[in-house]
Amino acid sequence: MSYIYGANWEYLEYKDLYFRPAAFTDRCTNISEHGGHIGRIPCLHNCILIVEKMRVGARGHNGYIRGCYDHIFRHGFNDSSVLTAKLKYREFCTRTMMSSLIARKDKPPDTELLICSCRDSLCNRSNTPRSNCIIFTTIIIIITIINTVYN
């Protein structure tokens, strides 16, 4: 999870929304380059990468969250959503609103997300990243850069 979440963990109530990660680091943005510096975790289902558009003060930032499908949101994913069912087992990226993803009784944040699902080494299950996940990660980074430049 990006460092920006850790810096604001208590103040912006992230602790009520997300499980606390093993580390707050900005190295999650490029797994192919920094994967050796991040712990390895086995996932029962797909690994999820979320790029969240955040507004901290007057500046916009992208927050990165990476982890196993079952261990990101405290309240879990919205099981009635077709999108979240696909995230569990299929590999793809899409844009959506956070409010449509989270299974939560009170109103979840309504921020825009880029969410990607991968069943390979994004969660560092294997010691050697496969080429399709390196390409997948590169596409995510390019989309993020384009969004940053044009928004």
Coordinates of N, CA and C in Angstrom, one line a residue:
M1 N 0.9 -1.2 0.0 CA 0.0 0.0 0.0 C 0.9 1.2 0.0
S2 N 0.6 2.2 -0.8 CA 1.4 3.5 -0.9 C 1.6 4.1 0.5
Y3 N 2.7 4.8 0.6 CA 3.1 5.4 1.8 C 2.0 6.5 2.2
I4 N 1.4 7.1 1.3 CA 0.4 8.1 1.6 C -0.8 7.6 2.5
Y5 N -1.1 6.3 2.3 CA -2.1 5.7 3.2 C -1.6 5.6 4.6
G6 N -0.4 5.2 4.7 CA 0.2 5.1 6.1 C 0.3 6.4 6.8
A7 N 0.7 7.4 6.1 CA 0.8 8.8 6.6 C -0.5 9.3 7.1
N8 N -1.6 8.8 6.6 CA -2.9 9.3 6.9 C -3.8 8.2 7.5
W9 N -3.2 7.1 7.9 CA -4.0 5.9 8.4 C -5.0 6.3 9.4
E10 N -4.6 6.9 10.5 CA -5.5 7.2 11.6 C -6.5 8.4 11.2
Y11 N -6.0 9.4 10.5 CA -6.7 10.7 10.3 C -7.9 10.5 9.3
L12 N -7.6 9.8 8.3 CA -8.6 9.7 7.2 C -9.4 8.3 7.3
E13 N -9.3 7.7 8.4 CA -10.1 6.4 8.6 C -9.9 5.3 7.6
Y14 N -8.7 5.2 7.1 CA -8.3 4.1 6.2 C -8.4 2.8 7.0
K15 N -8.1 2.9 8.3 CA -8.1 1.6 9.1 C -9.5 1.0 9.2
D16 N -10.5 1.8 9.0 CA -11.9 1.3 9.0 C -12.3 0.7 7.6
L17 N -11.5 1.0 6.6 CA -11.8 0.6 5.2 C -11.0 -0.6 4.8
Y18 N -9.7 -0.5 5.0 CA -8.7 -1.5 4.5 C -8.1 -2.3 5.7
F19 N -7.7 -3.5 5.4 CA -6.8 -4.2 6.3 C -5.4 -3.5 6.3
R20 N -4.8 -3.5 7.4 CA -3.4 -2.9 7.5 C -2.5 -3.8 6.7
P21 N -1.7 -3.2 5.8 CA -0.8 -4.0 5.0 C 0.5 -4.3 5.8
A22 N 1.3 -5.2 5.2 CA 2.5 -5.6 5.9 C 3.5 -4.4 5.9
A23 N 3.4 -3.6 4.8 CA 4.3 -2.4 4.7 C 3.6 -1.3 3.9
F24 N 3.9 -0.1 4.3 CA 3.5 1.1 3.5 C 4.7 1.5 2.7
T25 N 4.6 1.4 1.4 CA 5.7 1.7 0.5 C 5.2 2.1 -0.9
D26 N 6.0 2.9 -1.5 CA 5.7 3.3 -2.9 C 6.3 2.4 -3.9
R27 N 7.0 1.3 -3.4 CA 7.6 0.3 -4.3 C 6.5 -0.6 -5.0
C28 N 5.3 -0.6 -4.5 CA 4.3 -1.4 -5.1 C 3.9 -1.0 -6.5
T29 N 4.2 0.3 -6.9 CA 3.8 0.8 -8.2 C 4.5 0.1 -9.3
N30 N 5.7 -0.5 -9.1 CA 6.4 -1.2 -10.2 C 7.0 -2.5 -9.6
I31 N 6.2 -3.5 -9.7 CA 6.5 -4.8 -9.2 C 7.7 -5.4 -9.9
S32 N 7.8 -5.3 -11.2 CA 8.9 -5.9 -12.0 C 10.2 -5.3 -11.5
E33 N 10.3 -4.1 -11.1 CA 11.5 -3.4 -10.7 C 11.8 -3.7 -9.2
H34 N 10.8 -3.6 -8.4 CA 11.0 -3.6 -6.9 C 10.5 -4.9 -6.3
G35 N 10.0 -5.9 -7.0 CA 9.4 -7.1 -6.5 C 10.3 -7.8 -5.4
G36 N 11.6 -7.8 -5.6 CA 12.5 -8.4 -4.7 C 12.6 -7.8 -3.3
H37 N 12.1 -6.5 -3.2 CA 12.1 -5.8 -1.9 C 10.8 -5.9 -1.2
I38 N 9.9 -6.6 -1.7 CA 8.5 -6.7 -1.1 C 8.3 -8.1 -0.8
G39 N 7.7 -8.3 0.4 CA 7.5 -9.7 0.9 C 6.6 -10.5 0.0
R40 N 6.7 -11.8 0.0 CA 5.9 -12.7 -0.8 C 4.7 -13.3 0.0
I41 N 3.6 -13.2 -0.6 CA 2.4 -13.8 0.1 C 1.6 -14.7 -0.9
P42 N 1.2 -15.8 -0.4 CA 0.3 -16.7 -1.3 C -1.1 -16.2 -1.2
C43 N -1.8 -16.3 -2.4 CA -3.2 -15.8 -2.5 C -4.1 -17.0 -2.8
L44 N -5.2 -17.1 -2.2 CA -6.1 -18.2 -2.5 C -6.8 -17.8 -3.8
H45 N -7.1 -16.5 -4.1 CA -7.7 -16.1 -5.3 C -6.7 -15.1 -6.0
N46 N -7.2 -14.4 -7.0 CA -6.3 -13.4 -7.7 C -5.8 -12.4 -6.8
C47 N -4.7 -11.8 -7.3 CA -4.1 -10.6 -6.7 C -4.7 -9.4 -7.4
I48 N -5.0 -8.4 -6.5 CA -5.7 -7.2 -7.0 C -4.7 -6.0 -6.9
L49 N -4.7 -5.1 -7.9 CA -4.0 -3.9 -7.8 C -5.0 -2.8 -8.0
I50 N -5.1 -1.8 -7.1 CA -6.0 -0.7 -7.1 C -5.2 0.6 -7.2
V51 N -5.5 1.4 -8.2 CA -4.9 2.7 -8.3 C -6.1 3.7 -8.0
E52 N -6.0 4.4 -6.9 CA -7.1 5.2 -6.4 C -6.7 6.7 -6.6
K53 N -7.6 7.4 -7.2 CA -7.3 8.9 -7.3 C -7.7 9.5 -6.0
M54 N -6.7 10.1 -5.4 CA -6.9 10.7 -4.1 C -6.7 12.2 -4.1
R55 N -7.4 12.9 -3.2 CA -7.3 14.3 -3.1 C -6.8 14.5 -1.6
V56 N -5.5 14.9 -1.5 CA -4.9 15.2 -0.2 C -4.6 16.7 -0.2
G57 N -5.3 17.5 0.6 CA -5.1 18.9 0.5 C -5.6 19.4 -0.9
A58 N -4.8 20.2 -1.5 CA -5.2 20.8 -2.8 C -4.6 20.0 -4.0
R59 N -3.8 18.9 -3.6 CA -3.1 18.2 -4.7 C -3.8 16.8 -4.9
G60 N -3.7 16.3 -6.1 CA -4.2 15.0 -6.5 C -3.0 14.0 -6.4
H61 N -3.3 12.9 -6.0 CA -2.3 11.8 -5.9 C -2.9 10.5 -6.3
N62 N -2.1 9.6 -6.8 CA -2.6 8.2 -7.0 C -2.1 7.4 -5.9
G63 N -3.0 6.7 -5.2 CA -2.7 5.7 -4.2 C -2.7 4.3 -4.7
Y64 N -1.7 3.5 -4.4 CA -1.6 2.2 -4.9 C -1.9 1.2 -3.8
I65 N -2.7 0.2 -4.0 CA -3.0 -0.8 -3.1 C -2.9 -2.1 -3.8
R66 N -2.1 -3.0 -3.3 CA -1.8 -4.3 -3.9 C -2.0 -5.4 -2.9
G67 N -2.7 -6.4 -3.2 CA -2.9 -7.5 -2.3 C -3.8 -8.6 -2.8
C68 N -4.0 -9.6 -2.0 CA -4.9 -10.7 -2.3 C -6.3 -10.3 -2.3
Y69 N -7.1 -10.8 -3.2 CA -8.6 -10.5 -3.3 C -9.2 -10.5 -1.9
D70 N -8.9 -11.5 -1.1 CA -9.6 -11.7 0.2 C -9.1 -10.9 1.3
H71 N -8.0 -10.1 1.0 CA -7.4 -9.4 2.2 C -7.1 -7.9 1.8
I72 N -8.1 -7.2 1.2 CA -7.9 -5.8 1.0 C -8.9 -5.0 1.8
F73 N -10.2 -5.1 1.5 CA -11.2 -4.4 2.2 C -11.7 -5.1 3.5
R74 N -11.8 -4.4 4.6 CA -12.3 -5.0 5.8 C -13.6 -5.6 5.7
H75 N -14.5 -5.0 4.9 CA -15.9 -5.5 4.7 C -16.0 -6.4 3.5
G76 N -14.9 -6.6 2.8 CA -14.9 -7.5 1.6 C -15.4 -6.8 0.4
F77 N -15.4 -7.5 -0.7 CA -16.0 -7.0 -2.0 C -17.5 -7.2 -2.0
N78 N -18.2 -6.4 -2.7 CA -19.6 -6.5 -2.9 C -19.9 -7.8 -3.7
D79 N -20.4 -8.8 -3.1 CA -20.6 -10.1 -3.7 C -21.7 -10.1 -4.7
S80 N -22.6 -9.1 -4.7 CA -23.7 -9.0 -5.7 C -23.3 -8.3 -7.0
S81 N -22.1 -7.9 -7.0 CA -21.6 -7.2 -8.2 C -20.9 -8.2 -9.2
V82 N -21.3 -8.1 -10.5 CA -20.7 -9.0 -11.5 C -19.2 -8.7 -11.6
L83 N -18.8 -7.4 -11.5 CA -17.4 -7.0 -11.6 C -16.6 -7.6 -10.6
T84 N -17.0 -7.6 -9.3 CA -16.2 -8.2 -8.2 C -16.1 -9.7 -8.4
A85 N -17.1 -10.4 -8.9 CA -17.0 -11.8 -9.1 C -16.0 -12.1 -10.1
K86 N -15.9 -11.3 -11.2 CA -14.8 -11.5 -12.2 C -13.4 -11.2 -11.6
L87 N -13.3 -10.2 -10.7 CA -12.0 -9.9 -10.1 C -11.4 -11.1 -9.4
K88 N -12.2 -11.9 -8.9 CA -11.7 -13.0 -8.1 C -11.0 -14.1 -8.9
Y89 N -11.4 -14.3 -10.2 CA -10.8 -15.4 -11.0 C -10.2 -15.0 -12.3
R90 N -10.6 -13.8 -12.9 CA -10.2 -13.4 -14.2 C -9.1 -12.4 -14.2
E91 N -8.3 -12.3 -15.3 CA -7.3 -11.3 -15.4 C -7.8 -10.2 -16.3
F92 N -7.9 -9.0 -15.8 CA -8.3 -7.8 -16.5 C -8.1 -6.5 -15.7
C93 N -8.2 -5.4 -16.4 CA -8.2 -4.1 -15.7 C -9.5 -3.3 -16.2
T94 N -10.0 -2.5 -15.3 CA -11.1 -1.7 -15.6 C -11.2 -0.5 -14.7
R95 N -12.0 0.5 -15.1 CA -12.2 1.7 -14.2 C -13.6 1.5 -13.6
T96 N -13.7 1.9 -12.3 CA -15.0 1.9 -11.6 C -14.9 2.8 -10.4
M97 N -16.0 2.9 -9.7 CA -16.1 3.7 -8.5 C -16.0 2.8 -7.3
M98 N -15.3 3.2 -6.3 CA -15.1 2.4 -5.1 C -16.4 2.0 -4.5
S99 N -17.4 2.9 -4.5 CA -18.7 2.6 -3.9 C -19.3 1.3 -4.5
S100 N -19.0 1.0 -5.7 CA -19.6 -0.2 -6.4 C -18.8 -1.5 -6.0
L101 N -17.7 -1.4 -5.4 CA -16.9 -2.6 -5.1 C -17.0 -3.1 -3.7
I102 N -17.2 -2.2 -2.7 CA -17.1 -2.5 -1.3 C -18.5 -3.0 -0.7
A103 N -18.4 -4.1 0.0 CA -19.6 -4.6 0.8 C -19.6 -3.9 2.1
R104 N -20.3 -2.8 2.2 CA -20.3 -2.0 3.4 C -21.7 -1.4 3.6
K105 N -22.2 -1.4 4.8 CA -23.5 -0.9 5.1 C -23.6 0.6 5.0
D106 N -22.6 1.3 5.6 CA -22.6 2.8 5.5 C -22.0 3.2 4.2
K107 N -22.1 4.4 3.9 CA -21.7 4.9 2.5 C -20.2 4.8 2.4
P108 N -19.7 4.0 1.4 CA -18.2 3.9 1.2 C -17.8 5.2 0.4
P109 N -16.5 5.4 0.4 CA -16.0 6.6 -0.4 C -16.4 6.4 -1.9
D110 N -16.7 7.5 -2.6 CA -17.0 7.5 -4.0 C -15.9 8.0 -4.8
T111 N -14.8 7.3 -4.7 CA -13.6 7.8 -5.5 C -13.5 6.9 -6.8
E112 N -12.8 7.4 -7.8 CA -12.6 6.7 -9.0 C -11.4 5.8 -8.9
L113 N -11.5 4.6 -9.4 CA -10.4 3.6 -9.3 C -10.1 3.0 -10.6
L114 N -8.8 2.7 -10.8 CA -8.4 1.7 -11.8 C -8.1 0.4 -11.0
I115 N -8.8 -0.6 -11.4 CA -8.6 -1.9 -10.6 C -8.2 -3.0 -11.6
C116 N -7.2 -3.7 -11.2 CA -6.6 -4.8 -12.1 C -6.6 -6.1 -11.3
S117 N -6.8 -7.2 -12.0 CA -6.8 -8.5 -11.3 C -5.8 -9.4 -12.1
C118 N -5.0 -10.1 -11.4 CA -4.0 -10.9 -12.0 C -3.8 -12.2 -11.2
R119 N -3.7 -13.3 -11.8 CA -3.5 -14.6 -11.1 C -2.0 -15.0 -11.1
D120 N -1.1 -14.1 -11.4 CA 0.3 -14.4 -11.4 C 1.0 -13.8 -10.3
S121 N 2.2 -13.3 -10.5 CA 3.1 -12.9 -9.5 C 3.0 -11.5 -8.9
L122 N 1.9 -10.8 -9.3 CA 1.7 -9.4 -8.7 C 1.7 -9.4 -7.2
C123 N 1.3 -10.5 -6.6 CA 1.3 -10.7 -5.1 C 2.5 -11.5 -4.7
N124 N 3.4 -11.7 -5.7 CA 4.7 -12.3 -5.4 C 4.6 -13.7 -5.0
R125 N 3.7 -14.5 -5.6 CA 3.6 -15.9 -5.3 C 4.8 -16.7 -5.8
S126 N 5.4 -16.3 -6.9 CA 6.5 -17.0 -7.4 C 7.8 -16.2 -7.3
N127 N 8.9 -16.8 -7.4 CA 10.2 -16.1 -7.3 C 10.5 -15.4 -8.6
T128 N 10.1 -15.9 -9.7 CA 10.4 -15.3 -11.0 C 9.1 -14.8 -11.6
P129 N 9.0 -13.5 -11.9 CA 7.8 -13.0 -12.5 C 7.7 -13.5 -13.9
R130 N 6.5 -13.9 -14.3 CA 6.3 -14.4 -15.7 C 6.1 -13.2 -16.6
S131 N 6.4 -13.4 -17.9 CA 6.4 -12.3 -18.8 C 5.0 -11.6 -19.0
N132 N 3.9 -12.4 -18.9 CA 2.6 -11.8 -19.0 C 2.3 -10.9 -17.9
C133 N 2.7 -11.1 -16.7 CA 2.5 -10.2 -15.6 C 3.4 -9.0 -15.7
I134 N 4.6 -9.1 -16.2 CA 5.4 -8.0 -16.4 C 4.8 -7.0 -17.5
I135 N 4.2 -7.6 -18.5 CA 3.5 -6.8 -19.5 C 2.3 -6.2 -18.9
F136 N 1.5 -6.9 -18.1 CA 0.4 -6.5 -17.4 C 0.7 -5.3 -16.5
T137 N 1.8 -5.4 -15.7 CA 2.2 -4.3 -14.8 C 2.7 -3.1 -15.6
T138 N 3.4 -3.3 -16.7 CA 3.8 -2.2 -17.6 C 2.6 -1.4 -18.1
I139 N 1.6 -2.1 -18.5 CA 0.3 -1.5 -19.0 C -0.3 -0.6 -17.9
I140 N -0.3 -1.2 -16.7 CA -0.9 -0.4 -15.6 C -0.1 0.9 -15.4
I141 N 1.2 0.8 -15.4 CA 2.0 2.0 -15.2 C 1.8 3.0 -16.3
I142 N 1.7 2.5 -17.6 CA 1.5 3.5 -18.7 C 0.2 4.1 -18.6
I143 N -0.9 3.4 -18.2 CA -2.2 4.0 -18.0 C -2.2 5.1 -16.9
T144 N -1.5 4.8 -15.8 CA -1.3 5.7 -14.7 C -0.6 7.0 -15.2
I145 N 0.5 6.8 -15.9 CA 1.2 8.0 -16.4 C 0.4 8.8 -17.3
I146 N -0.3 8.2 -18.2 CA -1.2 8.9 -19.1 C -2.3 9.7 -18.4
N147 N -2.9 9.0 -17.4 CA -3.9 9.7 -16.5 C -3.3 10.9 -15.8
T148 N -2.1 10.8 -15.3 CA -1.4 11.9 -14.6 C -1.1 13.0 -15.5
V149 N -0.7 12.8 -16.7 CA -0.3 13.8 -17.7 C -1.5 14.5 -18.2
Y150 N -2.6 13.8 -18.5 CA -3.8 14.4 -19.1 C -4.9 14.8 -18.2
N151 N -4.7 14.6 -16.9 CA -5.7 15.0 -15.9 C -5.2 16.1 -15.0

